[in-house]
Coordinates of C-alpha atoms and ligand atoms in Angstrom, one line a residue:
M312 CA -12.8 9.5 -15.2
T313 CA -13.0 5.7 -15.3
T314 CA -15.7 4.0 -17.3
V315 CA -16.1 0.3 -17.1
T316 CA -18.5 -1.3 -19.6
S317 CA -21.1 -3.8 -18.4
H318 CA -20.0 -7.4 -18.9
T319 CA -21.7 -10.7 -19.4
A320 CA -20.7 -14.2 -18.3
D321 CA -18.9 -14.6 -21.6
Q322 CA -16.7 -11.6 -20.9
E323 CA -14.6 -12.6 -18.0
V324 CA -12.7 -9.4 -17.8
P325 CA -14.5 -6.0 -17.9
T326 CA -13.3 -3.8 -20.7
I327 CA -12.0 -0.5 -19.5
V328 CA -12.9 2.1 -22.0
E329 CA -11.1 5.0 -20.5
A330 CA -9.1 4.4 -17.4
S331 CA -7.5 7.2 -15.5
L332 CA -7.2 6.8 -11.7
V333 CA -6.4 10.5 -11.2
P334 CA -8.4 11.6 -8.2
V335 CA -11.3 13.8 -9.0
E336 CA -11.3 15.5 -5.5
T337 CA -9.3 18.5 -4.7
T338 CA -6.9 18.4 -1.7
Q339 CA -9.4 20.6 0.2
Q340 CA -12.2 18.2 -0.5
I341 CA -10.2 15.2 0.7
I342 CA -9.2 17.0 3.9
E343 CA -12.9 17.9 4.6
R344 CA -14.0 14.3 3.9
L345 CA -11.3 12.9 6.2
E346 CA -12.0 15.4 8.9
G347 CA -15.7 14.4 8.9
S348 CA -14.9 10.7 9.1
P349 CA -14.3 9.0 12.5
L350 CA -11.0 7.6 13.5
L351 CA -10.6 3.8 12.7
L352 CA -7.1 2.8 13.5
E353 CA -4.3 4.7 15.2
A354 CA -0.7 3.8 15.8
E355 CA 1.3 5.8 18.3
G356 CA 5.1 5.6 18.9
L357 CA 5.1 2.1 17.4
D358 CA 8.5 0.3 17.3
V359 CA 8.8 -3.1 15.6
T360 CA 12.1 -5.1 16.1
Y361 CA 13.3 -8.4 14.6
V362 CA 15.2 -10.2 17.2
V363 CA 17.8 -12.3 15.2
E364 CA 21.2 -13.9 15.8
E365 CA 23.0 -10.9 14.4
G366 CA 21.2 -8.5 16.8
E367 CA 18.0 -6.5 17.0
V368 CA 16.8 -5.1 13.6
P369 CA 14.9 -1.8 14.2
A370 CA 12.5 -2.4 11.3
C371 CA 10.0 0.3 12.3
R372 CA 10.7 3.2 14.7
D373 CA 8.5 5.7 16.3
I374 CA 5.6 5.3 13.9
D375 CA 2.5 7.5 14.3
I376 CA -0.3 6.7 11.9
Q377 CA -4.0 7.6 11.8
L378 CA -6.5 5.9 9.5
R379 CA -10.0 7.2 9.2
R380 CA -13.1 5.3 8.1
G381 CA -13.2 5.0 4.4
E382 CA -9.7 6.4 3.9
I383 CA -7.2 5.1 1.4
L384 CA -3.8 5.5 3.1
G385 CA -0.8 4.8 0.9
I386 CA 2.6 3.7 2.4
A387 CA 5.5 4.0 0.0
G388 CA 9.3 3.3 0.2
E389 CA 12.0 1.2 -1.3
S390 CA 12.7 -2.4 -0.5
A391 CA 13.6 -2.9 3.2
S392 CA 12.2 0.5 4.3
G393 CA 9.8 -1.4 6.7
K394 CA 6.5 -1.2 4.8
S395 CA 5.5 -4.8 5.2
T396 CA 6.7 -4.9 8.8
L397 CA 4.4 -2.0 9.5
L398 CA 1.5 -3.5 7.7
N399 CA 1.9 -6.7 9.7
A400 CA 2.1 -4.7 12.9
L401 CA -1.0 -2.7 12.2
S402 CA -3.0 -5.8 11.2
R403 CA -1.5 -7.7 14.1
L404 CA -0.5 -10.5 11.7
Q405 CA 3.1 -10.1 12.8
R406 CA 5.0 -13.3 13.7
P407 CA 8.3 -13.9 15.5
P408 CA 11.1 -12.9 15.2
A409 CA 9.1 -9.6 14.9
V410 CA 8.1 -8.1 18.2
T411 CA 6.3 -4.8 18.9
S412 CA 8.9 -3.3 21.2
A413 CA 7.1 0.0 22.0
G414 CA 3.9 1.9 21.3
S415 CA 0.3 1.1 20.7
V416 CA -2.2 0.2 17.8
R417 CA -5.7 1.3 18.8
F418 CA -8.8 0.2 16.9
H419 CA -11.9 2.4 17.2
P420 CA -15.0 0.2 16.8
D421 CA -18.1 1.8 15.5
G422 CA -19.7 3.5 18.6
G423 CA -17.4 1.6 21.0
D424 CA -14.4 2.4 23.1
P425 CA -11.0 2.2 21.5
V426 CA -9.1 -1.1 21.9
D427 CA -5.3 -1.4 22.1
L428 CA -4.7 -4.3 19.8
T429 CA -1.2 -4.9 21.1
A430 CA -2.7 -5.9 24.5
L431 CA -5.2 -8.5 23.2
S432 CA -4.8 -12.2 23.6
E433 CA -4.4 -14.4 20.6
D434 CA -8.1 -15.5 20.8
Q435 CA -9.4 -11.9 21.1
L436 CA -7.2 -10.9 18.1
R437 CA -8.5 -13.7 16.0
R438 CA -12.1 -12.4 16.5
Y439 CA -11.0 -8.9 15.6
R440 CA -9.3 -10.2 12.4
W441 CA -12.4 -12.1 11.3
D442 CA -14.7 -9.2 12.0
S443 CA -12.8 -6.2 11.1
L444 CA -10.0 -6.6 8.7
S445 CA -8.6 -8.6 5.8
I446 CA -5.4 -8.6 3.9
V447 CA -4.5 -9.0 0.2
M448 CA -0.9 -10.0 -0.4
Q449 CA 1.2 -9.7 -3.5
S450 CA 0.8 -13.3 -4.7
A451 CA -2.7 -14.7 -5.0
M452 CA -1.1 -18.0 -6.0
A453 CA 0.5 -18.2 -2.6
S454 CA -2.7 -17.0 -0.8
L455 CA -5.3 -19.2 -2.4
N456 CA -5.3 -22.9 -1.7
P457 CA -4.6 -24.8 -4.9
V458 CA -6.2 -28.0 -3.8
L459 CA -9.6 -26.5 -2.9
R460 CA -12.2 -25.1 -5.3
L461 CA -12.7 -21.4 -4.9
E462 CA -16.2 -22.2 -3.7
T463 CA -15.0 -24.1 -0.7
Q464 CA -12.6 -21.3 0.3
F465 CA -15.2 -18.7 0.0
I466 CA -17.9 -20.6 1.8
D467 CA -15.4 -21.4 4.7
V468 CA -14.6 -17.7 5.2
I469 CA -18.3 -16.5 4.8
M470 CA -19.6 -19.1 7.3
E471 CA -16.8 -18.5 9.8
H472 CA -17.7 -14.8 9.7
D473 CA -21.4 -15.4 10.0
R474 CA -22.2 -18.7 11.7
S475 CA -25.9 -18.3 11.2
M476 CA -25.6 -18.5 7.5
T477 CA -26.6 -21.7 5.6
K478 CA -24.3 -23.3 3.1
A479 CA -26.7 -22.4 0.2
S480 CA -26.8 -18.7 1.2
A481 CA -23.0 -18.7 1.7
R482 CA -22.6 -20.2 -1.8
A483 CA -24.9 -17.5 -3.3
R484 CA -22.9 -14.8 -1.4
A485 CA -19.7 -16.3 -2.8
G486 CA -21.1 -16.0 -6.3
E487 CA -22.0 -12.3 -5.7
L488 CA -18.5 -11.6 -4.5
L489 CA -16.9 -13.1 -7.6
E490 CA -19.3 -11.1 -9.8
M491 CA -18.4 -8.0 -8.0
V492 CA -14.8 -8.3 -9.3
G493 CA -15.9 -9.2 -12.8
I494 CA -15.6 -13.0 -12.6
P495 CA -18.6 -15.1 -13.5
S496 CA -20.0 -16.9 -10.5
G497 CA -19.7 -20.2 -12.5
R498 CA -15.9 -19.9 -11.8
L499 CA -16.6 -20.9 -8.2
R500 CA -16.2 -24.5 -9.3
S501 CA -12.6 -23.7 -10.5
Y502 CA -9.3 -24.3 -8.7
S503 CA -7.1 -21.2 -8.4
Y504 CA -4.5 -22.7 -10.8
Q505 CA -7.2 -22.8 -13.6
L506 CA -7.5 -19.0 -13.5
S507 CA -5.1 -16.4 -15.1
G508 CA -2.9 -14.4 -12.8
G509 CA -5.1 -11.3 -13.0
M510 CA -8.2 -13.4 -12.2
Q511 CA -6.5 -15.0 -9.3
Q512 CA -5.6 -11.6 -7.9
R513 CA -9.2 -10.4 -8.3
A514 CA -10.6 -13.6 -6.8
L515 CA -8.3 -12.9 -3.8
I516 CA -9.7 -9.4 -3.5
A517 CA -13.2 -10.8 -3.6
L518 CA -12.3 -13.3 -0.9
S519 CA -10.9 -10.4 1.2
L520 CA -14.3 -8.8 1.1
A521 CA -16.2 -11.9 2.2
S522 CA -16.2 -10.8 5.9
N523 CA -17.3 -7.2 5.2
P524 CA -14.1 -5.8 6.6
E525 CA -13.7 -2.3 7.9
I526 CA -10.1 -2.2 6.8
V527 CA -8.4 -4.0 3.9
F528 CA -4.6 -4.2 4.1
M529 CA -3.0 -4.5 0.7
D530 CA 0.7 -5.4 0.3
E531 CA 1.8 -4.8 -3.3
P532 CA -1.5 -6.4 -4.5
T533 CA -0.8 -5.7 -8.2
T534 CA 2.9 -6.2 -8.4
A535 CA 2.6 -9.7 -9.8
V536 CA 0.4 -8.8 -12.8
D537 CA 1.1 -6.8 -16.0
V538 CA 0.4 -3.1 -16.2
V539 CA -2.9 -3.4 -18.1
M540 CA -4.2 -5.9 -15.5
Q541 CA -2.8 -3.7 -12.8
R542 CA -5.0 -0.8 -14.0
Q543 CA -8.1 -3.0 -14.2
I544 CA -7.6 -4.3 -10.7
L545 CA -6.9 -0.9 -9.2
T546 CA -10.1 0.5 -10.9
Q547 CA -12.0 -2.4 -9.4
I548 CA -10.5 -1.8 -6.0
L549 CA -11.5 1.9 -6.1
Q550 CA -15.0 1.1 -7.3
L551 CA -15.5 -1.5 -4.5
Q552 CA -14.1 0.9 -1.9
A553 CA -16.4 3.7 -3.1
S554 CA -19.5 1.5 -2.9
L555 CA -18.7 -0.5 0.3
G556 CA -16.8 2.2 2.2
F557 CA -14.0 0.1 3.8
A558 CA -10.7 1.8 4.5
I559 CA -7.5 0.6 2.7
V560 CA -3.9 0.6 3.8
F561 CA -2.0 0.2 0.5
V562 CA 1.7 -0.7 0.6
T563 CA 3.9 -0.4 -2.5
H564 CA 7.3 0.9 -3.7
D565 CA 5.5 2.7 -6.6
L566 CA 4.8 6.2 -5.3
S567 CA 3.2 7.3 -8.6
L568 CA 0.5 4.6 -8.2
L569 CA -0.2 5.9 -4.7
L570 CA -0.4 9.4 -6.0
E571 CA -3.4 8.3 -8.1
I572 CA -5.4 6.3 -5.6
S573 CA -4.6 7.6 -2.1
D574 CA -6.2 10.1 0.2
R575 CA -2.9 10.5 2.1
I576 CA 0.5 9.0 1.7
T577 CA 3.2 8.1 4.2
I578 CA 6.8 7.8 2.9
M579 CA 9.1 5.4 4.8
Y580 CA 12.9 5.2 4.8
G581 CA 15.1 3.1 7.0
G582 CA 12.2 2.0 9.2
R583 CA 11.0 5.6 9.9
I584 CA 8.4 7.9 8.5
V585 CA 10.2 10.7 6.6
E586 CA 7.2 12.4 5.0
V587 CA 3.4 12.4 5.1
G588 CA 1.4 14.4 2.7
M589 CA -1.6 14.6 0.4
P590 CA -1.1 13.3 -3.2
E591 CA -1.2 16.7 -4.9
Q592 CA 1.3 18.1 -2.5
L593 CA 3.7 15.1 -2.8
Y594 CA 3.3 15.2 -6.6
S595 CA 4.2 18.8 -7.1
A596 CA 5.9 20.0 -3.9
A597 CA 7.3 17.0 -2.0
Q598 CA 9.5 18.3 0.8
H599 CA 11.9 15.4 1.3
P600 CA 14.6 14.7 -1.3
Y601 CA 13.9 11.0 -0.9
T602 CA 10.2 11.5 -1.8
R603 CA 11.2 13.4 -4.9
G604 CA 13.7 10.6 -5.7
L605 CA 11.0 7.9 -5.4
R606 CA 8.6 9.9 -7.6
A607 CA 11.3 10.3 -10.3
A608 CA 12.0 6.5 -10.2
F609 CA 8.4 5.6 -10.8
P610 CA 6.6 8.1 -13.0
P611 CA 2.9 7.7 -13.8
L612 CA 2.1 5.6 -16.9
S613 CA 0.3 8.6 -18.3
E614 CA 3.5 10.6 -18.6
P615 CA 5.6 10.6 -21.8
V616 CA 8.4 7.9 -21.9
R617 CA 11.7 9.2 -20.6
R618 CA 14.9 8.0 -19.1
L619 CA 14.4 7.6 -15.4
Q620 CA 16.5 8.7 -12.5
G621 CA 17.2 6.0 -9.9
I622 CA 18.2 7.0 -6.4
P623 CA 21.9 6.5 -6.2
G624 CA 23.3 4.2 -3.5
N625 CA 21.5 1.6 -1.4
P626 CA 19.0 1.6 1.5
P627 CA 20.8 1.6 4.9
D628 CA 21.8 -1.5 6.8
L629 CA 19.4 -1.4 9.8
L630 CA 21.9 -3.1 12.0
D631 CA 24.4 -0.3 11.3
L632 CA 22.4 2.9 10.8
P633 CA 24.4 6.1 10.2
T634 CA 24.3 8.8 12.9
G635 CA 22.1 11.6 11.9
C636 CA 19.7 11.3 8.9
S637 CA 19.7 7.7 7.4
F638 CA 19.3 9.2 4.0
A639 CA 22.2 11.6 4.2
P640 CA 24.8 9.2 2.5
R641 CA 22.6 9.2 -0.6
C642 CA 21.2 12.7 -0.4
P643 CA 22.4 15.4 -2.9
L644 CA 21.4 18.1 -0.3
A645 CA 23.2 16.6 2.7
I646 CA 25.2 19.0 4.8
E647 CA 27.3 18.3 8.0
R648 CA 24.3 18.8 10.3
C649 CA 22.4 16.0 8.4
R650 CA 25.3 13.6 9.3
I651 CA 25.2 14.5 12.9
E652 CA 21.7 15.2 14.0
R653 CA 18.6 13.0 13.0
P654 CA 15.9 15.3 11.9
E655 CA 12.6 15.2 13.7
L656 CA 9.2 15.2 12.0
V657 CA 7.9 18.8 11.7
P658 CA 4.5 20.0 10.3
T659 CA 4.2 20.9 6.6
A660 CA 1.1 22.4 4.8
N661 CA -0.9 19.1 5.1
G662 CA 1.4 16.7 6.7
V663 CA 4.9 16.3 8.2
V664 CA 8.5 15.9 7.0
A665 CA 11.8 14.9 8.7
C666 CA 14.6 16.7 6.8
H667 CA 17.0 19.6 7.7
R668 CA 16.8 20.8 4.2
A669 CA 13.1 20.2 3.6
G670 CA 11.6 21.8 0.5
E671 CA 15.0 22.9 -0.9
S672 CA 15.5 21.9 -4.5
T673 CA 18.3 19.6 -5.5
E674 CA 19.5 22.2 -8.0
A675 CA 20.0 24.6 -5.1
A676 CA 22.6 22.3 -3.5
L677 CA 25.9 24.2 -3.1
P678 CA 28.8 22.7 -5.1
G679 CA 30.4 20.1 -2.9
A680 CA 27.5 20.0 -0.5
G681 CA 26.3 16.7 -1.8
A682 CA 27.4 13.7 0.2
D683 CA 27.7 11.5 -2.9
E684 CA 29.1 13.1 -6.0
A685 CA 28.4 10.1 -8.2
A686 CA 26.0 10.8 -11.0
P687 CA 22.5 9.4 -10.5
E688 CA 22.1 6.1 -12.4
A689 CA 19.5 6.1 -15.2
I690 CA 17.3 3.1 -15.1
D691 CA 14.4 1.9 -17.2
H692 CA 11.0 1.9 -15.6
P693 CA 9.9 -1.7 -15.2
A694 CA 6.4 -0.7 -16.2
V695 CA 7.7 0.5 -19.6
T696 CA 8.7 -3.1 -20.4
G697 CA 5.2 -4.5 -20.0
P698 CA 2.4 -4.8 -22.5
A699 CA 1.7 -1.1 -22.3
A700 CA 5.1 -0.2 -23.5
E701 CA 4.2 -0.1 -27.2
E702 CA 1.1 2.0 -26.4
Q703 CA 3.2 4.4 -24.4
T704 CA 5.9 4.7 -26.9
T705 CA 3.5 5.7 -29.7
S706 CA 2.1 8.6 -27.6
A707 CA 5.5 9.6 -26.2
T708 CA 7.7 12.4 -27.1
T709 CA 11.2 11.1 -28.0
E710 CA 12.8 13.9 -26.0
E711 CA 14.3 12.8 -22.7
R712 CA 13.6 15.1 -19.8
Ligands
ATP1043 N1 11.9 -12.3 9.4 C1 12.8 -11.3 9.4 N2 13.9 -11.5 10.2 C2 14.8 -10.5 10.3 N3 14.8 -9.3 9.7 C3 13.7 -9.1 8.9 C4 12.7 -10.1 8.7 N4 11.7 -9.6 7.9 C5 12.2 -8.4 7.5 N5 13.3 -8.1 8.1 C6 14.1 -6.9 8.0 O1 13.3 -5.8 8.3 C7 13.5 -4.7 7.4 C8 12.3 -4.2 6.8 O2 11.7 -5.2 6.0 P1 10.3 -5.1 5.3 O3 10.0 -6.4 4.6 O4 9.3 -4.6 6.2 O5 10.6 -4.0 4.2 P2 9.7 -3.6 3.0 O6 9.8 -2.1 2.8 O7 8.4 -4.2 3.0 O8 10.5 -4.2 1.8 P3 10.0 -5.1 0.5 O9 9.3 -4.0 -0.4 O10 11.2 -5.6 -0.1 O11 9.0 -6.1 1.1 C9 14.6 -5.2 6.4 O12 15.9 -4.7 6.7 C10 14.5 -6.7 6.5 O13 15.7 -7.3 6.3

């Protein structure tokens, strides 16, 4: 359970007394909640390609995604797996050289007919963006305008969204939004560079809520802050989401973080979805060896300190993808079939997986069956080098697992 103390104008950062983001709902409860919630956004057979001098980069292929109202959908994968490309395609913020080369992205307005966003003109899209979605990027520094006071930026967004609003009411609303993320409204007079990194990121989250969006797209929104601030920001995001009811598409390489905050998680590799599942299922019974590798590379902060297993090898070159499964060259379970035939997505208990050896444990791999015999590299978890490292070490077992 997460408890946040009340805070005054003097306390700019709320004090988290006990912060655990572990979901309190069971898998069954999440499923029932999602089933009872209308569809909000749906991608079908989506392909996104970067058309560059070297050729056509297939950054996303055959993506099917469904987002329900109020859902938190996590998207995880290593660098270059296509997460940001997908987020830009779903939010229709994509720019050349990216092109949507196949498929659709349908938005389901409340009580209205679905709209294929890939078929809208730039003007129609602009209205949809103002009314329905917002985006929080990794760096608030890059997203907030350093030469404008926060007040000006907030008032602009609020009045653009609701043109009937007076400047005074927009200013009052801006103050409320800042207070919602634990920043005193007096800070509206500040420039972004006068705020700490964590406050900038929270101000950006407040700004993203200024238009009452139905979906907030978040691309690594806490990567640029330390682990303590990361936890505070995540707690605040979850509280805001619970009270305002917007849906979130949250992109990160940190699967363990998603296991704590998401309703459902999509795992991407080499531009394709390789597994979708509920957090509990991916935590204890991930079917794809890549999902298990990601989980081992980024353990939760609540776990004892240990040496970490990185996934050996590198993500595939999208311009020169291997035949068969793209993960086969790095997979300890790979067999001949994996190198020849690309696995299709098939249903699992509460999701899908694309793997010829789905669910088999790495230990069960036959001697010589692994494509790469190199021992997995041990890496240090970046999170363990942050301010929480001391705290973790004191509560950790010294034994490596
Ligand atoms: N502007 C671009 N032009 C050409 N190729 C691009 C461009 N942007 C991304 N790509 C390619 O698309 C692929 C997917 O990139 P993308 O940024 O979506 O991955 P990601 O999973 O979000 O990675 P990261 O976590 O590093 O941001 C990569 O191979 C990348 O090189």
